[in-house]
XYZ file of C-alpha atoms in Angstrom:
597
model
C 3.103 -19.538 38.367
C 4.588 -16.905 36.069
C 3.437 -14.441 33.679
C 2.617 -15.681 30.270
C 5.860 -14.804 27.527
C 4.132 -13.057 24.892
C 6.274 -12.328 21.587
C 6.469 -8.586 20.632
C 7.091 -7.873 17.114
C 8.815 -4.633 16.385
C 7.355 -3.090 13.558
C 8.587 0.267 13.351
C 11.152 -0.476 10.712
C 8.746 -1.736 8.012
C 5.051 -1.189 8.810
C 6.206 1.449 10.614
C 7.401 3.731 7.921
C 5.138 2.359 5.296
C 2.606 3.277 7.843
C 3.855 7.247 9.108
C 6.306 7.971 5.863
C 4.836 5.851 3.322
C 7.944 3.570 3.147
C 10.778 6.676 2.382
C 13.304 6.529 5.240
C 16.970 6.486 4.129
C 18.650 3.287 5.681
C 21.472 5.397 7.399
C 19.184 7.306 9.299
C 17.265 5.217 10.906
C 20.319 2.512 11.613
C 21.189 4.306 14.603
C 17.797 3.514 15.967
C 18.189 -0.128 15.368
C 21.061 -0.157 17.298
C 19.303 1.315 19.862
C 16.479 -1.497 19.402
C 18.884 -4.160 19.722
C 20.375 -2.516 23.007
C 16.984 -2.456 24.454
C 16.394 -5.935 24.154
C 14.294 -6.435 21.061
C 15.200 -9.707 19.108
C 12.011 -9.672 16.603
C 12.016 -7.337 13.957
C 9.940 -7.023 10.882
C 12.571 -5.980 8.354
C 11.451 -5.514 5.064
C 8.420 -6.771 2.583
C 5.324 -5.684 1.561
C 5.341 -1.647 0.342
C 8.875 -1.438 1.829
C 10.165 -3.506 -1.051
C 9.251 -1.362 -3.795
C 9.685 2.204 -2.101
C 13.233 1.903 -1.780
C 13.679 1.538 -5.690
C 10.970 4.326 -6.173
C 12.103 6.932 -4.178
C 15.680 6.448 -2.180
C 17.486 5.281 -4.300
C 18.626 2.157 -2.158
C 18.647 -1.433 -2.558
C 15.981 -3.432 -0.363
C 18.328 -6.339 -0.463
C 21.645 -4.819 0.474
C 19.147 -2.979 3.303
C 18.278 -5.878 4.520
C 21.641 -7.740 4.597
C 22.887 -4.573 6.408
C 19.657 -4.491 8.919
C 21.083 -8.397 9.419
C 24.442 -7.136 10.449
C 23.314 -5.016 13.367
C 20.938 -7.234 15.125
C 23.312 -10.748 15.029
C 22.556 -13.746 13.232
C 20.123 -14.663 16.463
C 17.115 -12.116 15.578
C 13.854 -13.273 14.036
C 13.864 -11.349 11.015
C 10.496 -10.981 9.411
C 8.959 -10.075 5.895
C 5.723 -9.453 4.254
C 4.272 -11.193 1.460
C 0.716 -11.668 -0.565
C 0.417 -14.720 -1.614
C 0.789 -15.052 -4.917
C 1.705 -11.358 -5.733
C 5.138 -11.645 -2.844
C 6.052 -8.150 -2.814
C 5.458 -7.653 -6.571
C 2.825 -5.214 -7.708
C 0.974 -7.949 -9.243
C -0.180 -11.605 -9.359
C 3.382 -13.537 -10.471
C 4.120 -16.325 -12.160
C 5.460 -19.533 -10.006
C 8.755 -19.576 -11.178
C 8.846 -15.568 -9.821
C 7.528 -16.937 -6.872
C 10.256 -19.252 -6.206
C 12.579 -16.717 -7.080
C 11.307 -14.343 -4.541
C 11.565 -16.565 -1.689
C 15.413 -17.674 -2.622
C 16.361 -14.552 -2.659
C 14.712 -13.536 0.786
C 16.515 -16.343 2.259
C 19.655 -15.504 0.845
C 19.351 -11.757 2.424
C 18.808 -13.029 6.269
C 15.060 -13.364 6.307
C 13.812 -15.650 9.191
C 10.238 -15.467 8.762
C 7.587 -15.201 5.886
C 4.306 -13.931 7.027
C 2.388 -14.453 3.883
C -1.445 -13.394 3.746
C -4.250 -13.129 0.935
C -5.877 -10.190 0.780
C -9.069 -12.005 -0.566
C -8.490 -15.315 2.230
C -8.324 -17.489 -1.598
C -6.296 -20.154 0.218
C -5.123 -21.399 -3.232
C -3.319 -18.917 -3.196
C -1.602 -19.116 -0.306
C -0.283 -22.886 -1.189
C 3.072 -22.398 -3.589
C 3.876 -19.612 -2.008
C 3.908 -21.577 1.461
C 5.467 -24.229 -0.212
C 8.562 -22.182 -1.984
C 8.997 -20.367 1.753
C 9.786 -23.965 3.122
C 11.530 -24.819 0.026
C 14.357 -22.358 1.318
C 14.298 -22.922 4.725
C 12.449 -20.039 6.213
C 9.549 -19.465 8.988
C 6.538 -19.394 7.054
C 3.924 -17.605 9.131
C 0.373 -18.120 7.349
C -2.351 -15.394 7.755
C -6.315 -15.175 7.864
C -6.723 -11.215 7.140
C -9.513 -9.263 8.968
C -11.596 -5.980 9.000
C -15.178 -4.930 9.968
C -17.622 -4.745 6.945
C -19.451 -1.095 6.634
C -22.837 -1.308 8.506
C -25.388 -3.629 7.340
C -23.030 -5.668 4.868
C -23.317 -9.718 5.985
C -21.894 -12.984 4.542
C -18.100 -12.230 5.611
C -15.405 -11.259 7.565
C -17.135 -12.512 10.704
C -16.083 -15.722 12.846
C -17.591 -18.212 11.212
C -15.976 -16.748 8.021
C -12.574 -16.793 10.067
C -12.950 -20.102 11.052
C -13.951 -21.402 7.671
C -11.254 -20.004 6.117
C -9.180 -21.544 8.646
C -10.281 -24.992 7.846
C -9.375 -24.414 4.583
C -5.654 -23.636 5.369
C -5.745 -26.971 7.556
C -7.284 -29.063 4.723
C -5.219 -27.797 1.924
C -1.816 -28.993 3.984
C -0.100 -26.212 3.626
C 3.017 -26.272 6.146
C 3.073 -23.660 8.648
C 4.819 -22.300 11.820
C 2.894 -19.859 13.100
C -0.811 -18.097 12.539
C -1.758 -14.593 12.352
C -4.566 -12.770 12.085
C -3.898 -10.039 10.222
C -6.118 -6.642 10.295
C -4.757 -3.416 8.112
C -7.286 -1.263 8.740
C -7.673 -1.623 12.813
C -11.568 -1.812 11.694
C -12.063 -5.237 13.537
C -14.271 -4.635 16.853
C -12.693 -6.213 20.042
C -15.033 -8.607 20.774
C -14.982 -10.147 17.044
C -11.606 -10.324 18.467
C -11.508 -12.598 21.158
C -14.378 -14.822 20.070
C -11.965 -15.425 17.183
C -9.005 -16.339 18.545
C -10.680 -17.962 20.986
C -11.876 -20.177 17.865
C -8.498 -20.338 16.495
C -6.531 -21.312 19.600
C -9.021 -24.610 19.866
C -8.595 -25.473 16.621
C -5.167 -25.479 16.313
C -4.486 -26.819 20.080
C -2.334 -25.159 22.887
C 1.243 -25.881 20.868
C 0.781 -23.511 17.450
C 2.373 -19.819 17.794
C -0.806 -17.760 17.614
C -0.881 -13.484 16.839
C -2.888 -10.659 16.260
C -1.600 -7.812 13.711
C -3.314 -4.633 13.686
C -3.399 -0.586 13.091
C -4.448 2.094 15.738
C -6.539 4.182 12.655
C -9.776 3.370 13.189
C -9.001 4.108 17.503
C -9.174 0.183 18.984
C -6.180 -1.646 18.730
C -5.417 -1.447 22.264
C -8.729 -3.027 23.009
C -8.080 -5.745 20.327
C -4.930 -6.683 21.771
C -6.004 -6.994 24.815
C -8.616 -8.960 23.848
C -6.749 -11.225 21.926
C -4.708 -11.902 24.795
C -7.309 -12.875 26.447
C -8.472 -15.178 23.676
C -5.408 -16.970 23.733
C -2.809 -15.086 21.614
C 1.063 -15.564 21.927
C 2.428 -12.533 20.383
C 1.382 -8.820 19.308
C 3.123 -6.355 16.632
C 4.031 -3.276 18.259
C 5.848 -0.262 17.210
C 7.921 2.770 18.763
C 7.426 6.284 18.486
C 7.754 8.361 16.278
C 6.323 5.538 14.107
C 3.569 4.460 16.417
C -0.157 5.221 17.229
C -2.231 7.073 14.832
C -1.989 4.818 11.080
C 0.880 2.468 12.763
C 0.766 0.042 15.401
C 0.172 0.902 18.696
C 3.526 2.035 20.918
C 5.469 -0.591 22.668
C 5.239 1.679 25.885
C 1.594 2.202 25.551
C 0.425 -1.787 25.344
C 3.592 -2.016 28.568
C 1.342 -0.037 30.478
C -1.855 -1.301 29.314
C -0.890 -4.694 30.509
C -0.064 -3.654 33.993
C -1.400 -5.715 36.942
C -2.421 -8.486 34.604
C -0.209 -12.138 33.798
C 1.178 -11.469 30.714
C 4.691 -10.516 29.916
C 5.505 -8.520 26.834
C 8.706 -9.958 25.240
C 10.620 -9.577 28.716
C 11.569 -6.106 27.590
C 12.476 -3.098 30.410
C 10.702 0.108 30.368
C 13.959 2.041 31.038
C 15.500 0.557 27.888
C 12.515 0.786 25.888
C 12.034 4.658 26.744
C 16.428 4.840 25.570
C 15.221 3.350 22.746
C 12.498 5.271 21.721
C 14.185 8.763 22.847
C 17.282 7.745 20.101
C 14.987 6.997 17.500
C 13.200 10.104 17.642
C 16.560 11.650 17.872
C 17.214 10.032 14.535
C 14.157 10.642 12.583
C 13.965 14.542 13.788
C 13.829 15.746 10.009
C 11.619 13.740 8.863
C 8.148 15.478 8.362
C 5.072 13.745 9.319
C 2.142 14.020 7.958
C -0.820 15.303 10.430
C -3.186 12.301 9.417
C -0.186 9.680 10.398
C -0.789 10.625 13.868
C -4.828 10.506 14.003
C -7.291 8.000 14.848
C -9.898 9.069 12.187
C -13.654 7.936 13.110
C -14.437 7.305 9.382
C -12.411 4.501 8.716
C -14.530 1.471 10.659
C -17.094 2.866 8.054
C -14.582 2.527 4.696
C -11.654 0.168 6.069
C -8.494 2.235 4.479
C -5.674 0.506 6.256
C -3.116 2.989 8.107
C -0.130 1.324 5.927
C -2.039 2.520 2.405
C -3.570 5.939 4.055
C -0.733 7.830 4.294
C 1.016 7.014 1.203
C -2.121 7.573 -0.685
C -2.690 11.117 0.958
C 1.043 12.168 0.331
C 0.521 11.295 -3.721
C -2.633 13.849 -2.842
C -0.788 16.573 -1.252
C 1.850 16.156 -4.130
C -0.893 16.222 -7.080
C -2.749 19.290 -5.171
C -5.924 17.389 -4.399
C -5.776 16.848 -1.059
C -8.753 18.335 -0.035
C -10.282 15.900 -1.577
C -9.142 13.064 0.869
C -12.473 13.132 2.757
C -14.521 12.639 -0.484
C -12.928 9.602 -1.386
C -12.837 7.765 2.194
C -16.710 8.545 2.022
C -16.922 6.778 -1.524
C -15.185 3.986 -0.071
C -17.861 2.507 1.474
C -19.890 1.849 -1.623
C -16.758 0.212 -3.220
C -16.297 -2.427 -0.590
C -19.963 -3.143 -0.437
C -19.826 -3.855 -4.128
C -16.936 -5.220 -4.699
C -17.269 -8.756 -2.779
C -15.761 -7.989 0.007
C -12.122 -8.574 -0.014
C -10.348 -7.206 2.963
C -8.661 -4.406 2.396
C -5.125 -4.920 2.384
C -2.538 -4.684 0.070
C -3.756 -4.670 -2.981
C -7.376 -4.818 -2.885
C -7.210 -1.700 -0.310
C -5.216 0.150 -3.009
C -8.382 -1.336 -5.616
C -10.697 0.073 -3.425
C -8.464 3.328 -2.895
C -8.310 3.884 -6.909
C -12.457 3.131 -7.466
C -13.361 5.321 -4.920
C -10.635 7.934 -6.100
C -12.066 7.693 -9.843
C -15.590 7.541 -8.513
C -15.330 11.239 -6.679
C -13.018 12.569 -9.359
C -15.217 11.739 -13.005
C -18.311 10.461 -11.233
C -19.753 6.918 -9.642
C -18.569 4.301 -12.132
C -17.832 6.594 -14.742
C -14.306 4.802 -15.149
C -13.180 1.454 -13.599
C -10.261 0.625 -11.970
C -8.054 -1.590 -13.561
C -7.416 -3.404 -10.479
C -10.602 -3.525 -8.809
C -12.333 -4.683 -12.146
C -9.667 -7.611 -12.608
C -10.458 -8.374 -8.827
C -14.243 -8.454 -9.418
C -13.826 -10.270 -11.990
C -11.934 -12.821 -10.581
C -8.258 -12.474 -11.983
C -6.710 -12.529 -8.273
C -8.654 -15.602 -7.039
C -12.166 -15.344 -5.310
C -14.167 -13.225 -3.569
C -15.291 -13.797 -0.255
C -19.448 -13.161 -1.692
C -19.767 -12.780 -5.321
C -19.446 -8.973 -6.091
C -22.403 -7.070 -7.773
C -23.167 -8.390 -11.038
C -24.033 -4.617 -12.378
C -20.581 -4.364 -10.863
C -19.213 -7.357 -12.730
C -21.228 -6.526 -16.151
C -19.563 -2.933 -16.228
C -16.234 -3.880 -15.199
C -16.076 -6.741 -18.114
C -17.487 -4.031 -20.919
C -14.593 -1.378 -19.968
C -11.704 -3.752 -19.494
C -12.417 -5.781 -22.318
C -12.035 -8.992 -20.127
C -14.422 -11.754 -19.293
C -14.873 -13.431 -15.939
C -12.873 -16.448 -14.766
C -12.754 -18.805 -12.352
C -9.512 -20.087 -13.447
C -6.620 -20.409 -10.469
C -4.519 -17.145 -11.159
C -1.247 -19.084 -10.741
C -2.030 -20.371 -14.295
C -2.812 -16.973 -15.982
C 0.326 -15.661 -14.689
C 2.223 -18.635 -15.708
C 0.667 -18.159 -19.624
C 2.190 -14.498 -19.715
C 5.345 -14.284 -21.074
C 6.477 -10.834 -19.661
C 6.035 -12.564 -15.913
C 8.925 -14.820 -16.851
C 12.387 -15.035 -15.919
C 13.666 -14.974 -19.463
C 11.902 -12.188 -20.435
C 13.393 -9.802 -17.517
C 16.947 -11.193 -18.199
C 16.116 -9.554 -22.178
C 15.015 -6.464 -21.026
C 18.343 -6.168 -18.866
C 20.151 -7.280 -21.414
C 18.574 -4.776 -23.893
C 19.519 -1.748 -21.244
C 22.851 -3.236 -20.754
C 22.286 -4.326 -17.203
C 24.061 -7.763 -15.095
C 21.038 -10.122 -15.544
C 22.068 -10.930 -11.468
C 18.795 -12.777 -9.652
C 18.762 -10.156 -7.795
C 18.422 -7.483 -10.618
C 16.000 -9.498 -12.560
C 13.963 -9.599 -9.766
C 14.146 -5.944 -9.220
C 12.983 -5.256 -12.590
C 10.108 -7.942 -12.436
C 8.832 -6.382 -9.554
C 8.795 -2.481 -10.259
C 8.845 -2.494 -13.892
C 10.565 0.433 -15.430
C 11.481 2.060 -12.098
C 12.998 -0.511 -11.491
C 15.122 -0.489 -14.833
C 15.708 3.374 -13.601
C 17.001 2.169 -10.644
C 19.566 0.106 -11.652
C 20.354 2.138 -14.397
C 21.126 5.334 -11.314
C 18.189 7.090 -12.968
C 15.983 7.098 -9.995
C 15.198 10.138 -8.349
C 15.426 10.784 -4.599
C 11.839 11.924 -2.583
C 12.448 12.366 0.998
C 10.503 14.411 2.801
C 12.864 16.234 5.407
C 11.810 19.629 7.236
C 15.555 21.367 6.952
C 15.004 20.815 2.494
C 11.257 21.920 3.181
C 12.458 25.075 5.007
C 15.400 25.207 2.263
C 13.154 25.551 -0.950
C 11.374 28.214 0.284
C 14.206 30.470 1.892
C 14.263 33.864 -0.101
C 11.359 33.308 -1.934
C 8.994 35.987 -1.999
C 5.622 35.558 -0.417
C 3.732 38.189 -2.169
C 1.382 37.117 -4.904
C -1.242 35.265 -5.686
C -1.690 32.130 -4.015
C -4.769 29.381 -4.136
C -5.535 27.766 -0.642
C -7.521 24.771 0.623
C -10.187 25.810 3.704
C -12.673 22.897 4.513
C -12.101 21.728 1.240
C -12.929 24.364 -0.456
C -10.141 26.599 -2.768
C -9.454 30.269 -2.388
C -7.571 32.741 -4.796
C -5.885 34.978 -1.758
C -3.870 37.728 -2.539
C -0.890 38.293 -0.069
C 0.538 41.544 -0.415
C 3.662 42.963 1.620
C 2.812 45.932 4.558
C -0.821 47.107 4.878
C -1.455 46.947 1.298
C -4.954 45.352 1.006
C -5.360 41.801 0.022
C -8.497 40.182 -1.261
C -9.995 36.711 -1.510
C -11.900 34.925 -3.681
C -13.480 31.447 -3.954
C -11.657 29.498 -6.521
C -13.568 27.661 -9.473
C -12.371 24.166 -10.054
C -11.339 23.610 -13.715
C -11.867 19.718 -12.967
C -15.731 20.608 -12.255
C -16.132 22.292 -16.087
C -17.140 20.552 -19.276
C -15.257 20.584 -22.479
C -16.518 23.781 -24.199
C -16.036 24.983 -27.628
C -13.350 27.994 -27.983
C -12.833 29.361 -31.085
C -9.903 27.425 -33.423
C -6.465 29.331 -32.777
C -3.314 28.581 -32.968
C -3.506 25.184 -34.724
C -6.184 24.382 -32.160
C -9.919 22.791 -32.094
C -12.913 23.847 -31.648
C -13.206 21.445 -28.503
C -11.289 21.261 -25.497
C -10.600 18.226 -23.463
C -9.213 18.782 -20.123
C -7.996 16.669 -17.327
C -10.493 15.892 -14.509
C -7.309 14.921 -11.997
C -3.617 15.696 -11.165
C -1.125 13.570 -12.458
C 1.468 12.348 -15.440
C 0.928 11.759 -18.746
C 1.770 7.709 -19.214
C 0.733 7.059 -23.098
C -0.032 9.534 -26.010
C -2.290 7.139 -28.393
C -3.777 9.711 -30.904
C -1.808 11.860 -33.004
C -2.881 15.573 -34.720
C -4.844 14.621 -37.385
C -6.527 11.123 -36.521
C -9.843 10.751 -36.674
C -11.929 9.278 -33.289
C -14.836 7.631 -32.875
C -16.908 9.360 -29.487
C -15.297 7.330 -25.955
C -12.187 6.673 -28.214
C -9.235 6.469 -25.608
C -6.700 9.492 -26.704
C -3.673 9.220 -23.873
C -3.685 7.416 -20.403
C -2.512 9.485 -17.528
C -1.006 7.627 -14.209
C -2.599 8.909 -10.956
C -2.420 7.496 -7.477
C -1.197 3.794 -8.889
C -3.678 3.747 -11.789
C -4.060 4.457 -15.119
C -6.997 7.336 -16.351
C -8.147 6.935 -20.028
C -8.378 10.249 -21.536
C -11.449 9.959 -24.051
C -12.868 11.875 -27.025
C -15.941 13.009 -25.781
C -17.813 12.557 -29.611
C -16.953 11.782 -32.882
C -14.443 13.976 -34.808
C -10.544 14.669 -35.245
C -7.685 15.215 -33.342
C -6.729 18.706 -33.979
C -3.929 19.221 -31.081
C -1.978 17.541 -28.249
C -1.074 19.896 -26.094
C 0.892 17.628 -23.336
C 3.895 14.966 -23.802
C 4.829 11.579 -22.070
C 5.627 11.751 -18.727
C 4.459 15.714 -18.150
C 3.127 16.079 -14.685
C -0.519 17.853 -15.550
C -2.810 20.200 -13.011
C -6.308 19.886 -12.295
C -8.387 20.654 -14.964
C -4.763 21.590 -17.392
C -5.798 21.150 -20.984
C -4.668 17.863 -22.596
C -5.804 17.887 -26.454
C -8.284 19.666 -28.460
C -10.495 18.015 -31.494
C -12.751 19.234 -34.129
């Protein structure tokens, strides 16, 4: 009898870098490593999707759809090409309206997609239905997903097998058509014997015939385990990556799971170590320039305990080493923990781990609840379907009094449908207004990133690569003496670097963020009260103007940090005597934003 075939899905070019370079590899690099792929025998890619969608716009300055069409090129019209999509959001940055929906999966077709793995990040099979339904609509592979992680210690009620297999059910009883299942875990938090038992449950549900997978992240230090326990359990096929996007926040390495499966009867995608090492040494060889951040190639022994997944981590910690506040990082995976506990415990995946991200963020940077999170309040309070518990009504109560919104239990399809600005006539305007081809493709673009996208299209967008030979570049010539603030442990430092054996002295550094508003005297057109920013980031909306009065908690200007908006309020009654930023300034750590009297 021969070894069992089991599917490999290559992952690097999508998970991947979302995972190790938070989506921001340039097409023509990394094409010579698909060729390489292709050589070695791989015939399964996943291509595009999720993050990857969006970063392009944001920050090459390169089309996900002529990407893709490009990526089809290489590999022949014979490789299974595969995307991923949430539900009811697609790739969009939030819940869309059905006729987006539809949009989203003709035009996926029409750019050499194969397969659709679509997952919900709270397992609300609603909204996994039109979404499955538009995938078959246009003739593609749609691969439908139960998503997984561990709870933090002493949590119950989800996200164990009975939870799996209930949600299960659900996909069975709601009809939806399907080709394949997978079980989908972001944060690599799910404990290998959770594993098997639930496959194990899966494969007898759905009989010996239905394609059956595991998906998960090396972070939390298990995935090899969980593999090989879902083998056991009765998978068909694994995602697997190759270095230098493997391991640490990715999937594990296609070599690594080759070995790990030695002397047993299964048979990883029929591929040849030889040709997989080629492989491997050409796309290293390719992506030599690239910097990578240290915590991309970690297993960090935090995250079973607040489940960040590895595809969110590093893109979140690279907005923190560009805002300054990286040092921070450890804070906020700690403050996790209390946020998914609360919060009803949606797994976290994209984008109730970037919810749980932002809470956590805004919980270490102004205080436990001080501010909610857009997202995570709309998600408590049920604006992206259900919960898998009810979240904590003190939760719910706070998050409906700052958001101004009230619970519902209504299916999110039909809020989305009721706003105009999710339509397709509205985003053929706004093109039309900027003077743009109102193309499907381009009004999907701008649907789905908003003004960057408009930038975009309009050749506005700028370029954020992170290569070593630019790194080194920027700083060539410059001087290193002077006075520099560093990051030990956390903690910041004024050091003085002098040149020869001048003496140098250190200091510990004060954080502005830390101080309250105190009262200076009035200069300079200035108040008597200062109002500072508690957080690195951009100034998104001035609301208040020199002069205007405010009530105390009156929201002045909003500034965008890590994905979400911070409401910059009057801390008591009085008028606006300055505004000392402008839209769209990038702001320090405790900078001064307005003063009142």
């Amino acid at each position: 009898m021969g070894k069992k075939y089991i599917d490999v899905m290559d992952t690097s070019f999508r998970d991947g870098f979302q995972s190790v370079f938070g989506g921001r590899v340039l097409m023509e690099d990394f094409f010579p490593a698909l060729e390489a792929a292709k050589e070695a025998g791989i015939t399964h890619f996943e291509f595009g999707g999720g993050a990857r969608f969006q970063s392009l716009f944001f920050y090459l300055r390169e089309n996900a759809f002529e990407m893709m069409d490009r990526f089809r090129e290489i590999v022949g019209p014979e490789a299974n090409l595969q995307i991923l999509a949430r539900g009811i959001n697609t790739v969009m940055l939030d819940t869309a309206s059905r006729e987006m929906i539809d949009l989203f999966a003709k035009l996926f077709a029409k750019h050499g997609t194969t397969t659709v793995r679509n997952f919900d990040a709270l397992n609300d099979v609603r909204n996994l239905e039109y979404s499955g339904e538009c995938i078959k609509k246009y003739g593609m592979n749609h691969e439908v997903v139960v998503t997984m992680m561990d709870l933090p210690p002493g949590c119950k009620g989800a996200h164990d097998v009975p939870f799996y297999e209930k949600t299960l059910r659900s996909i069975l009883d709601s009809g939806i058509e399907f080709d394949s299942v997978a079980f989908k875990d972001a944060s690599g938090t799910s404990n290998p014997n959770k594993v098997y038992e639930t496959i194990k449950m899966a494969r007898k549900l759905l009989g010996e015939e239905v394609h059956l997978r595991l998906h998960t992240h090396e972070t939390a230090g298990v995935s090899v385990a969980c593999y090989l326990a879902a083998l056991e359990g009765g998978a068909n096929g694994i995602d697997l990556a190759a270095a230098p996007v493997s391991g640490g926040t990715a999937q594990p390495d296609i070599l690594t799971l080759m070995h790990a499966v030695k002397g047993t009867d299964y048979d990883l995608g029929g591929l040849e170590l030889d040709k997989v090492r080629k492989y491997e040494a050409r796309f290293k060889e390719a992506l030599k320039d690239y910097f990578i951040p240290p915590e991309a190639t970690q297993v960090n022994p935090l995250i079973p305990f607040a489940p960040m997944p590895g595809g969110a981590l590093t893109a979140n910690t690279q907005m923190m080493r560009d805002n300054g506040n990286l040092d921070k990082f450890d804070e906020v995976i700690e403050a996790m923990t209390e946020v998914v506990e609360r919060g009803g415990y949606g797994t976290s995946v994209t984008p109730v781990s970037q919810f749980y991200w932002q809470q956590a963020y805004a919980n270490v940077m102004f205080g436990p609840w001080k501010q909610i999170a857009p997202g995570y309040g709309r998600m408590v309070l049920g604006y992206f379907g259900r919960t898998p518990v009810e979240p904590d009504p003190e939760i719910v109560k706070l998050a409906s009094e700052k958001l101004g919104l009230e619970p519902t239990t209504e299916n999110p399809l039909d809020i989305a449908d009721r706003d105009p600005n999710k339509s397709i006539e509205h985003w053929k305007k706004v093109l039309e207004e900027e003077g743009l081809e109102t193309t499907e493709e381009n009004i999907f673009i701008a649907a789905s990133c908003d003004k960057k996208g408009i930038a975009f299209l309009k050749g506005e967008s700028p370029l954020m690569v992170r290569k070593i030979s630019e790194m080194e570049e920027e700083c060539k010539g410059e001087a290193m003496a002077g006075n520099y603030t560093v990051v030990v442990d956390g903690k910041k430092y004024n050091v003085q670097v002098a040149e020869g054996d001048a003496e140098i002295q250190v200091t510990e550094a004060s954080s502005a963020a830390e101080e309250k508003p105190t009262a200076i005297v009035k200069e300079h057109g200035r108040g008597a009260i200062e109002i500072r920013s508690q957080t690195p980031g951009n100034v998104w909306k001035i609301l208040k103007n020199p002069g205007d009065s405010v009530d105390e908690g009156e929201v002045i200007m909003i500034l965008e940090a890590m994905k979400m908006e911070i409401d910059i309020a009057a801390p008591k009654a009085g008028t606006i005597a300055s505004i000392d930023v402008k839209v769209n300034d990038a702001v320090e750590d405790g900078q001064l934003l307005a003063t009142m009297d």
